Coordinates of C-alpha atoms in Angstrom, one line a residue:
M31 CA -23.6 3.3 12.1
R32 CA -20.1 3.1 10.7
E33 CA -17.5 4.3 13.2
K34 CA -16.1 7.7 12.2
F35 CA -12.4 7.2 12.5
F36 CA -12.0 10.6 11.1
H37 CA -13.4 12.3 14.2
R38 CA -11.4 12.9 17.3
S39 CA -13.1 12.4 20.7
F40 CA -11.9 15.7 22.1
Y41 CA -11.7 19.3 21.1
I42 CA -8.6 21.5 21.1
W43 CA -9.8 24.7 22.8
L44 CA -9.1 27.9 21.0
I45 CA -6.6 30.4 22.3
V46 CA -5.8 34.1 21.8
L47 CA -2.5 35.9 21.2
L48 CA -0.5 36.5 24.3
S49 CA 0.7 39.9 25.3
V50 CA 4.2 40.7 24.4
S51 CA 4.5 42.2 27.9
L52 CA 6.6 40.3 30.3
V53 CA 5.1 42.0 33.3
F54 CA 4.2 39.5 36.1
V55 CA 2.3 40.8 39.1
L56 CA 2.0 38.8 42.3
G57 CA -1.5 38.9 43.8
S58 CA -4.3 41.3 43.1
T59 CA -4.5 43.4 46.3
R60 CA -5.3 47.0 45.6
T61 CA -3.4 49.8 47.6
V62 CA -3.8 53.5 48.2
S63 CA -0.9 55.8 47.5
A64 CA -0.2 59.1 49.3
D65 CA 2.4 61.8 49.5
I66 CA 3.4 63.7 52.7
N67 CA 3.0 67.5 52.4
S68 CA 4.8 70.1 54.4
A69 CA 2.1 70.0 57.1
D70 CA 2.7 66.3 57.3
E71 CA -0.9 65.7 56.1
P72 CA -1.3 62.8 53.8
E73 CA -2.2 64.0 50.3
V74 CA -4.6 61.5 48.9
G75 CA -3.4 60.3 45.5
T76 CA -5.3 58.1 42.9
V77 CA -7.6 55.9 45.0
T78 CA -8.5 52.8 43.0
N79 CA -11.4 50.6 43.7
D80 CA -11.2 47.0 44.7
D81 CA -13.4 45.5 42.0
S82 CA -10.7 43.2 40.6
G83 CA -11.8 40.4 43.0
Q84 CA -15.2 40.4 41.3
I85 CA -13.9 40.2 37.8
P86 CA -14.0 36.6 36.6
A87 CA -10.6 35.1 36.1
K88 CA -11.7 32.9 33.2
L89 CA -13.6 34.0 30.1
Y90 CA -15.6 31.8 27.7
L91 CA -16.3 33.4 24.4
N92 CA -18.5 31.8 21.8
I93 CA -17.6 32.6 18.2
S94 CA -20.1 33.2 15.5
Y95 CA -20.2 33.5 11.8
K96 CA -22.8 35.6 10.0
G97 CA -24.8 36.0 13.2
K98 CA -25.0 32.3 14.0
V99 CA -23.0 30.7 16.8
I100 CA -20.6 28.0 15.6
Q101 CA -21.4 24.8 17.4
N102 CA -19.0 23.5 20.1
E103 CA -16.5 26.3 19.4
R104 CA -15.5 28.8 22.0
I105 CA -12.4 30.7 23.2
E106 CA -11.4 29.9 26.7
C107 CA -8.9 32.3 28.2
E108 CA -7.9 33.8 31.5
L109 CA -7.1 37.2 32.9
R110 CA -3.8 37.7 34.6
P111 CA -3.9 39.7 37.9
Y112 CA -2.5 42.9 36.4
Q113 CA -5.2 42.7 33.6
K114 CA -7.9 42.5 36.2
D115 CA -6.3 45.4 38.0
N116 CA -6.3 47.4 34.7
L117 CA -10.0 46.6 34.1
A118 CA -10.9 47.6 37.7
D119 CA -9.1 50.9 37.0
G120 CA -11.4 51.5 34.0
Q121 CA -8.9 50.6 31.3
E122 CA -9.8 48.4 28.3
V123 CA -7.9 45.1 27.7
S124 CA -7.3 44.2 24.1
M125 CA -8.5 40.6 23.2
D126 CA -5.1 39.9 21.6
K127 CA -3.5 40.4 25.0
L128 CA -5.4 37.8 26.8
Y129 CA -3.8 34.6 28.0
S130 CA -5.0 31.2 26.7
N131 CA -5.1 28.3 29.1
G132 CA -3.4 26.3 26.4
S133 CA 0.3 25.9 25.7
Y134 CA 0.6 27.8 22.5
E135 CA -0.5 31.0 20.9
P136 CA -2.4 31.7 17.7
V137 CA -0.4 33.4 14.9
D138 CA -1.2 36.9 13.7
G139 CA -4.4 37.0 15.7
H140 CA -5.9 34.0 14.0
Y141 CA -7.7 31.5 16.1
K142 CA -7.6 27.8 15.3
L143 CA -10.9 25.9 15.5
S144 CA -11.1 22.3 16.7
D145 CA -11.3 21.1 13.0
G146 CA -8.1 22.8 12.1
S147 CA -9.8 25.7 10.3
E148 CA -8.5 29.2 11.1
V149 CA -10.6 32.3 11.7
F150 CA -9.9 35.9 12.7
P151 CA -12.2 38.5 14.3
T152 CA -14.1 40.8 12.0
N153 CA -13.3 43.7 14.3
S154 CA -10.9 44.6 17.1
Y155 CA -12.4 43.5 20.4
Y156 CA -11.8 44.8 23.9
L157 CA -12.9 43.8 27.4
K158 CA -14.3 46.5 29.7
W159 CA -15.5 46.4 33.3
D160 CA -18.6 48.4 34.4
S161 CA -17.8 49.2 38.1
E162 CA -21.4 50.3 38.8
K163 CA -23.1 47.2 37.3
K164 CA -20.3 44.9 38.2
Q165 CA -20.4 43.5 34.7
L166 CA -17.7 42.6 32.3
Y167 CA -18.4 43.6 28.7
L168 CA -17.0 42.7 25.3
T169 CA -16.9 45.7 23.0
D170 CA -15.8 46.4 19.5
K171 CA -14.3 49.6 18.1
D172 CA -17.9 50.9 17.4
N173 CA -18.8 50.4 21.1
E174 CA -21.2 47.6 20.3
I175 CA -21.4 45.8 23.6
F176 CA -21.8 42.1 24.3
S177 CA -22.4 41.2 27.9
F178 CA -21.1 38.1 29.8
S179 CA -23.5 36.0 31.8
K180 CA -23.0 36.3 35.5
T181 CA -23.8 32.6 35.8
G182 CA -20.6 31.7 34.0
N183 CA -22.3 30.5 30.9
S184 CA -20.6 31.5 27.7
E185 CA -23.2 34.0 26.3
S186 CA -20.8 36.5 24.8
I187 CA -19.8 36.0 21.2
M188 CA -17.1 37.1 18.9
P189 CA -18.0 37.3 15.3
V190 CA -15.3 35.9 13.0
Q191 CA -14.3 35.5 9.4
F192 CA -12.7 32.4 7.9
S193 CA -9.1 32.5 6.6
K194 CA -8.6 28.8 6.1
I195 CA -11.0 25.8 6.0
S196 CA -10.3 22.1 6.4
M197 CA -12.3 19.5 4.6
G198 CA -12.5 15.8 5.5
F199 CA -12.7 12.9 3.0
Y200 CA -14.0 9.4 3.7
Y201 CA -12.7 6.7 1.3
Y202 CA -14.8 3.6 0.8
A203 CA -14.2 0.3 -1.1
S204 CA -16.3 0.4 -4.2
N205 CA -17.1 -3.3 -3.9
N206 CA -18.6 -3.5 -0.4
D207 CA -18.6 0.0 1.1
D208 CA -15.9 -0.8 3.6
L209 CA -14.2 2.3 5.1
I210 CA -10.7 2.3 3.7
G211 CA -9.5 5.4 5.4
T212 CA -9.6 9.2 5.7
A213 CA -7.8 12.3 4.6
T214 CA -8.0 16.0 5.2
A215 CA -7.2 19.0 3.1
T216 CA -7.0 22.7 3.9
G217 CA -8.0 25.5 1.5
T218 CA -6.9 29.2 1.9
L219 CA -9.2 32.0 1.3
E220 CA -8.3 33.8 -1.9
N221 CA -10.6 36.3 -3.5
N222 CA -13.3 35.2 -1.1
K223 CA -13.1 31.6 -2.4
F224 CA -11.6 28.4 -1.1
T225 CA -10.0 25.9 -3.5
I226 CA -9.2 22.5 -2.1
D227 CA -7.4 19.7 -3.9
V228 CA -8.8 16.3 -3.0
P229 CA -6.2 13.7 -2.0
E230 CA -6.1 10.8 -4.4
K231 CA -6.2 8.2 -1.6
P232 CA -6.4 8.1 2.2
E233 CA -3.7 9.5 4.5
K234 CA -4.8 7.4 7.4
F235 CA -6.0 3.8 6.9
S236 CA -8.8 2.4 9.0
N237 CA -7.8 -1.3 9.3
L238 CA -5.1 -3.8 8.4
N239 CA -6.8 -4.8 5.1
Y240 CA -5.7 -1.5 3.6
D241 CA -2.5 0.5 3.6
A242 CA -0.5 2.7 1.4
Y243 CA 1.3 -0.2 -0.1
S244 CA -1.7 -2.4 -0.9
G245 CA -1.2 -2.6 -4.7
D246 CA -2.7 -0.1 -7.0
Y247 CA -5.9 1.7 -5.9
N248 CA -8.1 3.2 -8.6
L249 CA -7.2 6.6 -7.3
Y250 CA -9.6 9.5 -7.1
K251 CA -8.9 12.0 -9.9
G252 CA -11.6 14.6 -9.2
S253 CA -11.2 18.3 -9.9
P254 CA -10.4 20.7 -7.0
I255 CA -13.4 21.7 -4.9
N256 CA -14.2 25.4 -5.0
L257 CA -16.2 27.0 -2.1
D258 CA -17.5 30.5 -2.0
G259 CA -16.5 32.0 1.3
S260 CA -19.3 34.5 1.2
N261 CA -22.0 31.8 1.0
L262 CA -20.7 29.1 3.3
S263 CA -23.7 27.1 4.6
L264 CA -24.2 26.3 8.2
S265 CA -25.6 22.9 7.2
T266 CA -23.8 20.1 8.9
S267 CA -22.6 18.2 5.8
D268 CA -23.4 17.1 2.3
D269 CA -22.9 13.5 3.0
K270 CA -22.4 12.7 6.7
N271 CA -24.0 13.6 10.0
N272 CA -21.4 16.0 11.3
P273 CA -21.4 17.6 14.7
H274 CA -19.0 20.4 13.5
N275 CA -20.0 23.1 11.2
Y276 CA -17.6 24.3 8.6
I277 CA -16.0 20.9 8.0
F278 CA -17.4 19.7 4.7
Y279 CA -17.2 16.0 4.3
R280 CA -17.1 14.1 1.0
N281 CA -17.5 10.4 0.4
I282 CA -15.2 8.9 -2.2
H283 CA -15.3 5.4 -3.5
L284 CA -12.1 3.7 -4.7
S285 CA -11.6 0.5 -6.5
I286 CA -9.4 -1.5 -4.1
P287 CA -6.4 -3.6 -5.1
N288 CA -6.9 -7.3 -5.8
V289 CA -5.0 -10.4 -4.7
G290 CA -3.8 -12.7 -7.4
F291 CA -4.8 -16.3 -6.9
Y292 CA -3.0 -18.7 -9.2
R293 CA -4.1 -22.3 -9.3
T294 CA -2.1 -24.8 -11.4
I295 CA -2.7 -28.6 -12.0
Y296 CA 0.3 -30.7 -12.9
L297 CA 0.1 -34.1 -14.5
N298 CA 3.4 -36.0 -14.4
D299 CA 5.1 -32.7 -13.6
I300 CA 3.7 -31.1 -16.8
V301 CA 1.3 -28.2 -16.6
Y302 CA -2.1 -29.6 -17.5
S303 CA -4.3 -26.7 -16.5
S304 CA -4.1 -23.4 -14.8
R305 CA -6.3 -20.6 -13.8
K306 CA -5.5 -17.0 -12.6
Y307 CA -8.1 -15.1 -10.5
T308 CA -8.2 -11.7 -9.0
V309 CA -9.7 -11.7 -5.5
P310 CA -10.7 -8.5 -3.7
S311 CA -8.2 -7.8 -1.0
N312 CA -10.9 -7.1 1.5
A313 CA -12.7 -10.4 0.9
T314 CA -13.8 -12.5 3.9
T315 CA -15.7 -15.2 2.0
F316 CA -14.5 -17.1 -1.0
T317 CA -16.6 -18.8 -3.6
G318 CA -16.3 -19.5 -7.3
Y319 CA -12.6 -20.4 -7.4
N320 CA -13.0 -24.2 -7.3
E321 CA -11.7 -26.6 -9.9
S322 CA -14.1 -27.7 -12.6
S323 CA -14.5 -31.3 -13.5
N324 CA -12.7 -31.1 -16.8
E325 CA -9.6 -29.6 -15.1
I326 CA -9.0 -32.7 -13.0
P327 CA -7.0 -35.3 -15.0
K328 CA -9.0 -38.5 -15.5
D329 CA -7.6 -41.7 -14.0
A330 CA -4.9 -39.6 -12.2
E331 CA -3.9 -39.8 -8.6
L332 CA -3.1 -36.8 -6.5
Y333 CA 0.3 -37.2 -4.8
D334 CA 1.1 -33.7 -3.5
T335 CA -0.3 -30.2 -3.1
Y336 CA 1.9 -27.1 -2.7
A337 CA 0.7 -23.7 -1.4
G338 CA 2.7 -20.5 -1.7
Y339 CA 2.6 -16.8 -1.7
Y340 CA 4.6 -13.8 -2.9
I341 CA 4.4 -10.3 -1.4
K342 CA 6.3 -7.5 -3.2
D343 CA 6.2 -5.0 -0.2
F344 CA 5.5 -6.6 3.2
T345 CA 4.3 -3.8 5.5
L346 CA 4.2 -3.7 9.3
G347 CA 2.6 -0.7 11.0
G348 CA 2.3 1.1 7.6
V349 CA 6.0 0.8 6.9
I350 CA 7.7 -1.5 4.5
S351 CA 9.6 -4.0 6.7
E352 CA 10.7 -6.4 3.9
K353 CA 10.6 -6.7 0.1
D354 CA 10.0 -9.7 -2.1
V355 CA 8.7 -12.0 0.6
A356 CA 7.9 -15.5 -0.7
D357 CA 7.4 -19.0 0.5
R358 CA 6.1 -22.4 -0.8
L359 CA 5.4 -25.6 1.1
S360 CA 3.8 -29.0 0.7
L361 CA 0.4 -29.6 2.2
K362 CA 0.4 -33.4 2.1
D363 CA 1.3 -33.7 5.8
N364 CA -0.7 -30.7 6.9
K365 CA -3.9 -31.6 8.8
I366 CA -5.3 -28.0 8.7
Y367 CA -5.3 -28.1 4.9
D368 CA -6.7 -31.7 4.8
Y369 CA -3.4 -33.2 3.8
G370 CA -3.6 -31.5 0.4
N371 CA -7.0 -32.8 -0.5
I372 CA -8.5 -29.3 -0.4
D373 CA -10.5 -27.3 -3.0
S374 CA -9.6 -23.7 -3.8
D375 CA -12.6 -22.1 -2.1
T376 CA -11.8 -23.9 1.2
F377 CA -8.1 -23.2 0.8
L378 CA -8.7 -19.4 0.5
T379 CA -11.1 -19.5 3.4
K380 CA -8.5 -21.3 5.5
I381 CA -5.9 -18.7 4.6
Y382 CA -8.3 -16.0 5.8
S383 CA -9.1 -17.8 9.0
Q384 CA -5.5 -18.3 9.8
N385 CA -4.4 -14.7 9.1
R386 CA -7.7 -12.9 9.8
L387 CA -7.0 -10.8 6.8
F388 CA -6.4 -11.3 3.1
G389 CA -5.2 -7.8 2.1
M390 CA -1.7 -8.5 3.2
Y391 CA -1.2 -10.3 -0.2
S392 CA -2.7 -7.4 -2.2
N393 CA 0.6 -6.4 -3.8
G394 CA 1.4 -10.0 -4.6
Y395 CA -0.4 -13.3 -5.1
V396 CA -1.2 -16.7 -3.6
T397 CA -0.6 -20.0 -5.3
L398 CA -2.1 -23.5 -5.1
D399 CA -0.4 -26.3 -7.1
Y400 CA -1.9 -29.8 -7.4
Y401 CA 0.4 -32.6 -8.5
Y402 CA -1.1 -35.7 -10.1
Q403 CA 0.4 -38.8 -11.5
R404 CA -0.9 -40.9 -14.4
K405 CA 0.6 -43.6 -16.7
D406 CA 0.3 -41.3 -19.8
N407 CA 1.6 -37.7 -20.1
P408 CA -1.0 -35.1 -21.0
K409 CA -1.4 -34.3 -24.7
T410 CA -2.8 -30.8 -24.3
S411 CA -2.6 -27.9 -21.9
S412 CA -5.0 -25.2 -21.1
Q413 CA -3.7 -22.2 -19.1
D414 CA -4.2 -18.6 -18.0
V415 CA -1.1 -16.5 -18.6
L416 CA -0.3 -13.0 -17.6
L417 CA 0.4 -10.7 -20.5
H418 CA 2.3 -7.6 -19.7
T419 CA 0.9 -4.6 -21.6
N420 CA 1.1 -0.8 -21.5
L421 CA -2.3 -0.8 -19.8
G422 CA -1.3 -3.2 -17.1
D423 CA -1.2 -6.9 -16.8
K424 CA -4.0 -8.8 -18.7
I425 CA -5.0 -12.5 -18.4
V426 CA -5.1 -14.4 -21.6
R427 CA -6.1 -18.0 -22.1
V428 CA -3.8 -20.3 -24.1
E429 CA -4.8 -23.8 -25.2
G430 CA -2.9 -26.2 -27.4
D431 CA -1.0 -29.4 -27.8
I432 CA 2.1 -30.3 -25.9
P433 CA 4.4 -29.3 -27.5
S434 CA 3.1 -26.7 -30.0
K435 CA 4.1 -23.4 -31.6
D436 CA 2.6 -20.3 -33.1
I437 CA -0.7 -20.4 -31.2
K438 CA -2.5 -17.1 -32.0
V439 CA -3.8 -15.5 -28.8
D440 CA -6.2 -12.5 -29.0
V441 CA -5.5 -9.9 -26.4
P442 CA -8.4 -8.7 -24.2
V443 CA -10.5 -6.0 -25.8
V444 CA -10.2 -2.6 -24.3
D445 CA -12.8 0.1 -25.2
G446 CA -11.2 2.8 -27.3
Y447 CA -8.3 0.7 -28.4
K448 CA -7.6 -1.5 -31.5
K449 CA -7.8 -5.2 -31.4
G450 CA -4.6 -7.3 -31.4
S451 CA -3.0 -10.6 -30.8
V452 CA 0.2 -12.3 -29.7
T453 CA 1.6 -15.8 -30.3
A454 CA 2.2 -18.5 -27.8
S455 CA 4.2 -21.7 -27.7
I456 CA 4.0 -24.7 -25.3
D457 CA 7.1 -26.8 -24.5
E458 CA 7.2 -30.4 -23.3
S459 CA 6.9 -29.3 -19.7
G460 CA 3.8 -27.3 -20.4
K461 CA 5.6 -24.0 -20.0
I462 CA 4.0 -21.3 -22.1
T463 CA 6.0 -18.5 -23.8
L464 CA 4.3 -15.4 -25.2
K465 CA 5.9 -13.5 -28.1
D466 CA 4.9 -10.5 -30.1
P467 CA 5.2 -10.5 -34.0
D468 CA 8.8 -9.4 -33.7
G469 CA 9.7 -12.3 -31.5
N470 CA 10.1 -10.4 -28.3
V471 CA 9.4 -12.6 -25.2
N472 CA 6.9 -11.7 -22.5
D473 CA 9.0 -10.5 -19.6
E474 CA 8.7 -8.0 -16.8
K475 CA 8.5 -5.2 -19.4
S476 CA 5.5 -4.5 -21.6
L477 CA 5.2 -7.1 -24.4
Y478 CA 2.1 -5.7 -26.0
D479 CA 1.2 -2.0 -26.5
Y480 CA -2.4 -1.1 -27.0
V481 CA -3.0 1.6 -29.6
K482 CA -6.0 3.9 -29.5
G483 CA -8.4 3.7 -32.4
T484 CA -10.9 1.4 -34.1
D485 CA -10.5 -1.4 -36.6
D486 CA -12.1 -1.6 -40.1
S487 CA -15.4 -2.9 -38.7
G488 CA -15.8 0.2 -36.5
S489 CA -15.3 -1.6 -33.3
S490 CA -12.6 -0.7 -30.9
S491 CA -9.3 -2.4 -30.7
T492 CA -6.2 -4.4 -35.4
P493 CA -3.0 -5.7 -34.0
T494 CA -0.5 -3.0 -32.9
K495 CA 1.9 -4.5 -35.4
P496 CA 0.9 -6.3 -38.7
E497 CA 1.1 -10.1 -38.3
P498 CA 4.1 -11.5 -40.1
S499 CA 3.4 -13.3 -43.4
I500 CA 4.5 -16.9 -42.9
P501 CA 5.3 -18.5 -46.3
S502 CA 4.0 -22.0 -47.0
H503 CA 6.6 -24.6 -47.7
S504 CA 6.3 -28.2 -48.6
S505 CA 8.2 -30.7 -46.3
S506 CA 10.8 -31.2 -49.0
S507 CA 11.7 -27.5 -49.1
V508 CA 12.2 -27.1 -45.4
H509 CA 15.9 -26.7 -44.4
K510 CA 16.4 -28.3 -41.0
V511 CA 18.9 -26.4 -38.9
E512 CA 20.7 -28.5 -36.3
P513 CA 21.2 -26.9 -32.9
T514 CA 24.8 -25.9 -31.9
I515 CA 26.2 -27.8 -29.0
T516 CA 28.7 -25.8 -26.9
K517 CA 31.4 -27.7 -25.0
K518 CA 31.9 -26.2 -21.5
N519 CA 32.9 -28.0 -18.3
Q520 CA 30.9 -26.7 -15.3
L521 CA 29.1 -28.0 -12.2
V522 CA 25.3 -27.9 -11.9
S523 CA 23.1 -28.7 -8.9
T524 CA 19.4 -29.7 -8.8
A525 CA 17.0 -27.4 -7.0
I526 CA 15.8 -29.0 -3.7
C527 CA 12.2 -28.0 -4.2
K528 CA 11.9 -29.6 -7.6
G529 CA 11.8 -33.2 -6.4
Y530 CA 13.2 -35.7 -8.9
V531 CA 14.5 -33.8 -11.9
S532 CA 13.7 -35.2 -15.4
L533 CA 16.4 -36.2 -17.9
Y534 CA 16.0 -35.8 -21.7
K535 CA 17.5 -37.4 -24.8
I536 CA 18.3 -35.1 -27.7
S537 CA 18.6 -36.0 -31.3
G538 CA 18.9 -32.9 -33.5
T539 CA 15.9 -30.9 -32.6
N540 CA 14.0 -33.8 -31.3
I541 CA 13.7 -34.1 -27.6
S542 CA 12.4 -37.1 -25.6
K543 CA 12.0 -37.6 -21.9
V544 CA 13.9 -40.4 -20.2
T545 CA 11.4 -42.5 -18.4
D546 CA 13.6 -44.8 -16.4
Q547 CA 16.0 -42.4 -14.9
A548 CA 16.0 -39.0 -13.1
L549 CA 18.2 -36.9 -10.9
S550 CA 17.5 -36.8 -7.2
A551 CA 16.8 -33.5 -5.5
F552 CA 19.7 -31.5 -4.3
S553 CA 22.4 -33.4 -6.1
D554 CA 25.5 -32.1 -7.8
W555 CA 26.6 -33.1 -11.3
Q556 CA 29.4 -32.5 -13.8
S557 CA 28.3 -31.1 -17.1
D558 CA 30.5 -30.9 -20.2
E559 CA 28.1 -29.6 -22.9
M560 CA 25.1 -27.3 -23.3
V561 CA 22.7 -26.7 -26.0
T562 CA 19.7 -24.4 -26.6
I563 CA 16.6 -25.7 -28.4
N564 CA 13.4 -23.7 -28.9
G565 CA 14.6 -21.2 -26.4
E566 CA 15.3 -23.7 -23.6
K567 CA 18.9 -24.4 -22.5
Y568 CA 20.0 -27.9 -21.6
Y569 CA 23.1 -29.3 -19.8
R570 CA 24.5 -32.7 -20.5
V571 CA 25.3 -34.7 -17.3
A572 CA 25.8 -38.2 -18.9
T573 CA 25.9 -39.8 -22.3
N574 CA 22.8 -38.3 -24.1
K575 CA 21.3 -37.4 -20.8
W576 CA 20.4 -33.8 -20.5
V577 CA 18.8 -31.7 -17.8
K578 CA 16.8 -28.5 -18.3
D579 CA 18.4 -25.2 -17.2
Q580 CA 15.2 -24.2 -15.3
N581 CA 15.7 -27.2 -12.9
V582 CA 19.3 -26.6 -12.0
Y583 CA 21.8 -23.9 -11.1
V584 CA 25.4 -23.5 -12.1
Y585 CA 28.0 -23.2 -9.3
Q586 CA 31.7 -23.1 -8.6
P587 CA 33.4 -24.6 -5.4
L588 CA 34.9 -22.1 -3.0
D589 CA 36.3 -22.5 0.4
T590 CA 36.5 -19.2 2.2
V591 CA 34.9 -17.0 4.9
V592 CA 32.7 -14.0 4.2
K593 CA 31.5 -11.2 6.5
T594 CA 28.2 -9.4 6.3
K595 CA 28.2 -5.6 5.9
Q596 CA 26.5 -3.1 8.2
N597 CA 22.9 -4.2 7.7
L598 CA 20.9 -7.3 8.3
V599 CA 21.3 -9.6 5.3
Y600 CA 18.4 -11.6 3.9
M601 CA 19.0 -14.8 1.9
K602 CA 17.6 -16.7 -1.0
N603 CA 17.1 -20.4 -1.5
N604 CA 18.3 -22.2 -4.6
E605 CA 15.1 -21.5 -6.4
F606 CA 15.7 -17.8 -5.9
N607 CA 12.9 -17.5 -3.4
N608 CA 13.3 -15.3 -0.3
I609 CA 13.9 -16.9 3.0
T610 CA 11.6 -15.2 5.5
N611 CA 12.3 -16.9 8.8
R612 CA 16.1 -16.3 9.0
A613 CA 18.6 -13.6 8.2
L614 CA 22.3 -13.0 8.9
A615 CA 23.3 -10.5 11.5
A616 CA 25.3 -7.4 10.5
N617 CA 29.1 -7.8 10.8
S618 CA 28.9 -11.5 11.2
S619 CA 31.3 -14.0 9.6
W620 CA 30.2 -17.1 7.7
K621 CA 32.0 -20.0 6.0
V622 CA 31.0 -20.6 2.3
D623 CA 31.6 -23.6 0.1
R624 CA 30.4 -22.4 -3.3
I625 CA 29.5 -19.5 -5.6
A626 CA 26.1 -20.1 -7.2
Y627 CA 24.4 -18.3 -10.2
L628 CA 20.8 -18.7 -9.3
E629 CA 19.2 -16.3 -11.8
R630 CA 21.1 -17.4 -14.9
D631 CA 22.9 -14.1 -15.0
S632 CA 26.3 -13.0 -13.8
T633 CA 25.2 -12.1 -10.3
P634 CA 27.1 -14.4 -7.9
Y635 CA 25.5 -15.7 -4.6
Y636 CA 27.5 -17.4 -1.9
R637 CA 26.2 -20.5 -0.1
V638 CA 26.4 -20.2 3.7
S639 CA 24.3 -23.3 4.5
T640 CA 22.6 -26.2 2.8
N641 CA 20.0 -24.1 1.0
E642 CA 20.8 -20.5 1.9
F643 CA 22.6 -18.1 -0.3
V644 CA 23.7 -14.4 0.1
R645 CA 24.3 -11.9 -2.6
K646 CA 27.8 -10.7 -3.3
D647 CA 26.9 -7.1 -2.7
D648 CA 25.8 -7.8 0.9
I649 CA 29.1 -9.3 2.0
N650 CA 32.9 -8.7 2.2
I651 CA 34.9 -11.7 1.0
G652 CA 37.9 -13.1 2.9
N653 CA 37.2 -11.3 6.2

């Protein structure tokens, strides 16, 4: 039986409203009062009995609804000495003037049940002592009498009405029925009906595979639940075995977030093949993610394997402790991962066995990159690419020659929406760029907008924009436009994680790779020219030797000291990945030697060590 995290193992006993009286009487001894008359004879005054010692100090009142006792619910309260005296004198004690053994009082005479529901008595109730029968009674205004058991068992009952009711909700993963978490909601009685809005997702999560930041749940969007207060059933539950009446449980199944698993195969540093998978974040076994035989380059030798991950919101104890956490490392010297000779299924299983959970990556992704070498460069590339759309990211398959342009790619069909397509290009490195018919590039914003409707064939989903008409030209009519070379002196540095960085020769729009020379990792170079060809920027570092913008960053030398601001400062490496194992203390001073522009924009980063950079906004310069 699944453990019910929703249930507490104890009950909060009900209490009643305390008397506003501040009278405090010490002891309960009864006395006889007398006046002295003129004959010095005592005149007997009101002689009270001494029954107070027989009146129970504690009362246990069951509560009932429509004549049926509510299971496990009772009011436990105590009589103060002066109240016992009043009862012994034949007075009635109002129920709203009893003292609870708890530490708080109900509001407006409402009693709170152990499930959080609130009830109030249907009538006004009083306690009364029968001095002849030595019996304490519970009576209402109509003198209907309920007797207490002399054995101390709670036989007396107090009929109640509901004013509020709590409902509990269990949320399960739709793929394997795991309990994700629980939530409660409270409805107020209005016109004898309860209306309760069901929470879209859990308020409390049951294990570390799930939390409020675990990507995008397929949230519950059900209508409010309406209950008729006059016909509440005493059945335990619709869906669960429930020891409490009047808590109505509902089971809700949610589609849980997935973890992105991106596997890429490089041949001579060119993307040869890639696959993108979505793995359930609560997965504990992993099959079906292995490389197929046609994805492994023939006559190629594996020389390195890199594993990495990215987490948008890293949570600890249900609270975001860090954002944009990423890392990437080589496996060729790692025994646990078979020195890089590891298939995808085993790799994912190893990750799970090391972390004991996979859901921590559910608002990010895990990567596995194989690097092969072969004499000849690949001629074609076959890759999965994320397409950003107004309906969320979609995976599209792009296949073509290296390099190639204007590859038509159909977008995934979505029921109720028109069909459509985008275009793709593959550069010499195997990098794929998606564009819409207007030439807009696939970036973090939506590139493709699905439009509701059907095409001419009656099936759902025509392109959102008409495909452009491309006129046909003979080779003699094509006007060849030479790229514009801009002269600009600047310093560039190769990224340390790139390994050897390829050089290229450029002649007009023709680009060829230099095969006998390359730039070493983490080396600095003087550039005097730059040019953009097919959307890719190049920097010249020697006579007709060019390096791609994606493999270097631009920097300026600087010799100064900076001081961090009031908060802990996190750093980036020169590939703009977060550094997760180090940070700079608040109000600490650091020497810097350069300003780097890591993201090809105007945001400056200051280098505080070999491969650690801090953002300008996080520091004060010259302190």
